[in-house]
Amino acid sequence: MTVVPDPVRRSDRARLAILGATVELLAEVGYRRLSIEAIAARAGVGKQTIYRWWPSKGAVVFDALMAQQEEAGTDVPETDDLAADLRLLLRGTVAGMADPGVDATYRALTTEVQHDAPLARDMRERMLGPLLEATRQRIARGQASGQIDGAVDPAVVVELLYGPIFHRWLLRTAPLDDAYADALAAHVLRAVRPG
Amino acid sequence: MTVVPDPVRRSDRARLAILGATVELLAEVGYRRLSIEAIAARAGVGKQTIYRWWPSKGAVVFDALMAQQEEAGTDVPETDDLAADLRLLLRGTVAGMADPGVDATYRALTTEVQHDAPLARDMRERMLGPLLEATRQRIARGQASGQIDGAVDPAVVVELLYGPIFHRWLLRTAPLDDAYADALAAHVLRAVRPG
Amino acid sequence: MTVVPDPVRRSDRARLAILGATVELLAEVGYRRLSIEAIAARAGVGKQTIYRWWPSKGAVVFDALMAQQEEAGTDVPETDDLAADLRLLLRGTVAGMADPGVDATYRALTTEVQHDAPLARDMRERMLGPLLEATRQRIARGQASGQIDGAVDPAVVVELLYGPIFHRWLLRTAPLDDAYADALAAHVLRAVRPG
Amino acid sequence: MTVVPDPVRRSDRARLAILGATVELLAEVGYRRLSIEAIAARAGVGKQTIYRWWPSKGAVVFDALMAQQEEAGTDVPETDDLAADLRLLLRGTVAGMADPGVDATYRALTTEVQHDAPLARDMRERMLGPLLEATRQRIARGQASGQIDGAVDPAVVVELLYGPIFHRWLLRTAPLDDAYADALAAHVLRAVRPG
DNA sequence: GCTTAAACGAGACGGTACGTCCAGTCTTACT
DNA sequence: AGTAAGACTGGACGTACCGTCTCGTTTAAGC
């Protein structure tokens, strides 16, 4: 006996229309002025159908984003040249943030998880987690191969890489460009070099 | 010729009541459920008086916070022991975020500046700027005294210090405690040490 | 294809509560200080529910009155004694206006139709029309039976009966009592008598 | 010791500007959307100056109208031909109502006096009274000269003349034109003819 | 193939808050 | 003292959405 609707009966037509309408409206009016009411109207769907399957506006948006990006896999560069790898990683990260659509939605999502614990959990586990873990493993393998000092904590290094970019991006304290990515990579490199 | 009402005529009674009510309501219901309507009611003020002087809820909250904290000056530790100074700085930062009231309001503010450019500017210039600049000068003086390598860029170091904490705090990817502050300080120290 | 919401879905509970609250509030505070907001609150109804079904405050009040009075049918006295009939008709009219509740609401309605054309139409067609027409037919039958001169225009006579009362009532130029009703009836009788 | 401001100090400039602005705005936006605020702004006058000298919006409008019309004296036609006099009187009355500006303002005034007793008194005494009295005297003189039956009450006849027009005008139950004026005059004539 | 229960579209409902407008009062500076 | 200016408290406006709640209407599973 479950309280959740039988997933078998779920209308795929409705689900896709909702996700599609959400993506469209996000682009048109932004997250702030996005309303469940508008999504339902655009998708040609009753509001109840949205409330039946998603607990909040944030959850719909999150699913819409995940659907859009599920093919774009996480890959952390890994060659013999650690310095080049770090530069490449950070330049890629910075470039991703530069896309206006991506920028807007990630800001919205970051905003939304501040007062939506289940969504925050989803974001951590399905979005952030895989990326941070992949990066941590790259650092750990760098230690194993002697390119990185064994004393450093890979988890800390991961945040040394992404934290400053996140800070600068979200608070817009300074431009986020390749020059900054390179400078940051160079400084992190100093922190992890052996000896 | 200005579009803003003559500040001379502004009622200080009303201004202070609004700021006070805002602080109270923030503590009681949180930023999300804070409404202009409720602030006006609590302050015994017409809504128009709020709209006359502030462009948005975020601006009121920002002013309320600034009023509360304007005496709490920014001070970056500066002794002969660089390592101890960094640990102290980061422990202090982490401790500040731990206060539930501070935590909630800074999250709200960070959220709000994402769709409120003038407020973002205020936050950068009046709140973040002084702190980041004071920290940058501490690093620069460390270079002048030879404790820090002359090749590092003080501005990048500032973000190496605060970025990871900000990332962990806002995204709640891991606990934010003294142990983490110390570990982070140690890693940044590796990045800036001479040689 | 209609622009009006499907009447089938309309909640009778809400409709009756609104009409009831309107009648109550009219009695308590008068038309002028009657607000949609207060009606909604008293009726335990969202404001939108009122705006969904009525275009204006006046329309709500009109419906409330019609609901109250729809059973009180229009009847124009008709016996063999024309003079007595006219006296009775005008005394009845005067008496109706004397009730404080009726007085206040009709004044309000008369006021409101001055700047609300659709409401004016409703008032004419659903409220005034039937009364004036019934009176006109009484006069016409008086002509048919020879009690009234065939040369007079029944429509003009109708206004000769109600016009002076309306004028004295609305402008309060003089007391509106049975003596006046009788005097007026006598004068109109002079105007319509055969010969 | 009076509570009323010393009339000596009253600024005629302000008074005239207020009355003028009121007339202009009445023509532009109508009575309903006329606000004290707008009058003050248009007249270049502080709101307090209006509140100091007039108790209500209606009073300002009434004064503005009286100022406009104080020269247009009341004159009731009086020749040897009673029928022609009555036709002329009613045609003139009907024609006055036909002017859009006059129509709008008198409707507004009639509306306003419904909930403004002092204004109602003013209207009765300074506007309606003289006209009704002049008409009554015309009827009385008609009796004295034998053109009108001595048994009729002149005051009732006055209302027999104006009441139907007022009714038809305010409620817009039928067109108000010369034909109606003539028909009405003819019927009233039947009521007052000797014998 | 028929039944039946769910999910569906539609949209009304009770509410909350929005941002605007104006009323009528109060305050300040100027004339 | 009267005035122009305009800030003040207060309160209603009409709108936008919220999340819940019926309504019939598909739709698809299981009898």
mmCIF file of C-alpha atoms in Angstrom, chain C residues 32 107 110-115 120 123-124 128 132 149 151-157 159-164 166-174 180 183-184 187-188 190-195, chain D residues 32 107 110-115 120 123-124 128 132 149 151-157 159-164 166-174 180 183-184 187-188 190-195:
data_model
loop_
_atom_site.group_PDB
_atom_site.id
_atom_site.type_symbol
_atom_site.label_atom_id
_atom_site.label_comp_id
_atom_site.label_asym_id
_atom_site.label_seq_id
_atom_site.Cartn_x
_atom_site.Cartn_y
_atom_site.Cartn_z
ATOM 1 C CA ARG C 32 -19.626 53.627 0.660
ATOM 2 C CA ARG C 107 -29.526 55.290 -2.947
ATOM 3 C CA THR C 110 -28.799 54.776 -7.972
ATOM 4 C CA THR C 111 -25.414 56.299 -7.298
ATOM 5 C CA GLU C 112 -23.543 53.359 -8.704
ATOM 6 C CA VAL C 113 -25.371 53.097 -11.999
ATOM 7 C CA GLN C 114 -24.227 56.615 -12.832
ATOM 8 C CA HIS C 115 -20.772 55.323 -13.729
ATOM 9 C CA ALA C 120 -27.379 50.513 -15.204
ATOM 10 C CA MET C 123 -31.086 47.825 -13.043
ATOM 11 C CA ARG C 124 -33.306 49.118 -15.816
ATOM 12 C CA LEU C 128 -37.148 49.208 -12.853
ATOM 13 C CA LEU C 132 -42.792 50.652 -14.717
ATOM 14 C CA ASP C 149 -58.915 59.749 -20.728
ATOM 15 C CA ALA C 151 -55.740 61.042 -24.953
ATOM 16 C CA VAL C 152 -53.144 60.616 -22.208
ATOM 17 C CA ASP C 153 -49.980 58.666 -22.801
ATOM 18 C CA PRO C 154 -49.735 55.878 -20.188
ATOM 19 C CA ALA C 155 -45.938 55.997 -20.248
ATOM 20 C CA VAL C 156 -45.975 59.677 -19.350
ATOM 21 C CA VAL C 157 -48.452 59.023 -16.574
ATOM 22 C CA GLU C 159 -43.448 58.982 -14.776
ATOM 23 C CA LEU C 160 -45.896 61.535 -13.452
ATOM 24 C CA LEU C 161 -46.531 59.077 -10.632
ATOM 25 C CA TYR C 162 -43.000 57.955 -9.804
ATOM 26 C CA GLY C 163 -40.947 60.962 -10.938
ATOM 27 C CA PRO C 164 -41.996 63.382 -8.201
ATOM 28 C CA PHE C 166 -38.097 59.862 -6.864
ATOM 29 C CA HIS C 167 -37.104 63.523 -6.998
ATOM 30 C CA ARG C 168 -38.241 64.266 -3.466
ATOM 31 C CA TRP C 169 -36.696 61.049 -2.160
ATOM 32 C CA LEU C 170 -33.288 61.336 -3.742
ATOM 33 C CA LEU C 171 -32.838 65.061 -3.237
ATOM 34 C CA ARG C 172 -34.605 65.165 0.129
ATOM 35 C CA THR C 173 -36.247 68.427 -0.768
ATOM 36 C CA ALA C 174 -39.236 67.711 1.456
ATOM 37 C CA TYR C 180 -47.597 63.655 0.020
ATOM 38 C CA ALA C 183 -51.625 64.859 -2.693
ATOM 39 C CA LEU C 184 -49.614 63.570 -5.607
ATOM 40 C CA HIS C 187 -52.948 65.813 -8.840
ATOM 41 C CA VAL C 188 -52.183 62.979 -11.234
ATOM 42 C CA ARG C 190 -56.678 65.513 -12.385
ATOM 43 C CA ALA C 191 -54.324 64.980 -15.270
ATOM 44 C CA VAL C 192 -55.828 61.680 -16.373
ATOM 45 C CA ARG C 193 -59.492 62.092 -15.746
ATOM 46 C CA PRO C 194 -61.593 61.866 -18.830
ATOM 47 C CA GLY C 195 -62.869 65.006 -20.534
ATOM 48 C CA ARG D 32 -15.058 59.403 -10.111
ATOM 49 C CA ARG D 107 -24.867 63.305 -12.019
ATOM 50 C CA THR D 110 -26.446 64.095 -7.224
ATOM 51 C CA THR D 111 -24.366 61.037 -6.434
ATOM 52 C CA GLU D 112 -22.210 62.844 -3.939
ATOM 53 C CA VAL D 113 -24.978 64.383 -1.887
ATOM 54 C CA GLN D 114 -26.221 60.891 -1.109
ATOM 55 C CA HIS D 115 -23.488 60.462 1.469
ATOM 56 C CA ALA D 120 -26.695 68.014 0.287
ATOM 57 C CA MET D 123 -27.101 71.868 -2.957
ATOM 58 C CA ARG D 124 -30.675 72.188 -1.762
ATOM 59 C CA LEU D 128 -32.169 73.590 -6.148
ATOM 60 C CA LEU D 132 -37.928 75.308 -7.305
ATOM 61 C CA ASP D 149 -57.060 75.949 -10.827
ATOM 62 C CA ALA D 151 -57.297 73.851 -5.828
ATOM 63 C CA VAL D 152 -53.909 72.606 -6.943
ATOM 64 C CA ASP D 153 -50.881 72.828 -4.700
ATOM 65 C CA PRO D 154 -48.152 74.813 -6.472
ATOM 66 C CA ALA D 155 -45.410 72.863 -4.671
ATOM 67 C CA VAL D 156 -46.803 69.590 -5.957
ATOM 68 C CA VAL D 157 -47.029 70.990 -9.467
ATOM 69 C CA GLU D 159 -42.470 68.376 -8.699
ATOM 70 C CA LEU D 160 -44.894 67.192 -11.325
ATOM 71 C CA LEU D 161 -42.853 69.246 -13.779
ATOM 72 C CA TYR D 162 -39.311 68.411 -12.717
ATOM 73 C CA GLY D 163 -39.757 64.963 -11.161
ATOM 74 C CA PRO D 164 -40.460 63.032 -14.338
ATOM 75 C CA PHE D 166 -35.228 64.011 -13.236
ATOM 76 C CA HIS D 167 -36.343 60.381 -13.135
ATOM 77 C CA ARG D 168 -35.898 59.823 -16.835
ATOM 78 C CA TRP D 169 -32.588 61.683 -16.856
ATOM 79 C CA LEU D 170 -30.937 60.000 -13.893
ATOM 80 C CA LEU D 171 -32.160 56.490 -14.611
ATOM 81 C CA ARG D 172 -31.941 56.811 -18.379
ATOM 82 C CA THR D 173 -35.143 54.909 -18.806
ATOM 83 C CA ALA D 174 -35.981 56.676 -22.059
ATOM 84 C CA TYR D 180 -40.896 64.442 -24.174
ATOM 85 C CA ALA D 183 -45.723 65.694 -23.843
ATOM 86 C CA LEU D 184 -44.964 66.208 -20.208
ATOM 87 C CA HIS D 187 -50.033 66.307 -19.223
ATOM 88 C CA VAL D 188 -49.204 68.691 -16.419
ATOM 89 C CA ARG D 190 -54.298 68.821 -17.819
ATOM 90 C CA ALA D 191 -53.635 68.515 -14.121
ATOM 91 C CA VAL D 192 -53.643 72.238 -13.417
ATOM 92 C CA ARG D 193 -56.302 73.573 -15.764
ATOM 93 C CA PRO D 194 -59.179 75.199 -13.999
ATOM 94 C CA GLY D 195 -62.393 73.302 -13.545
#
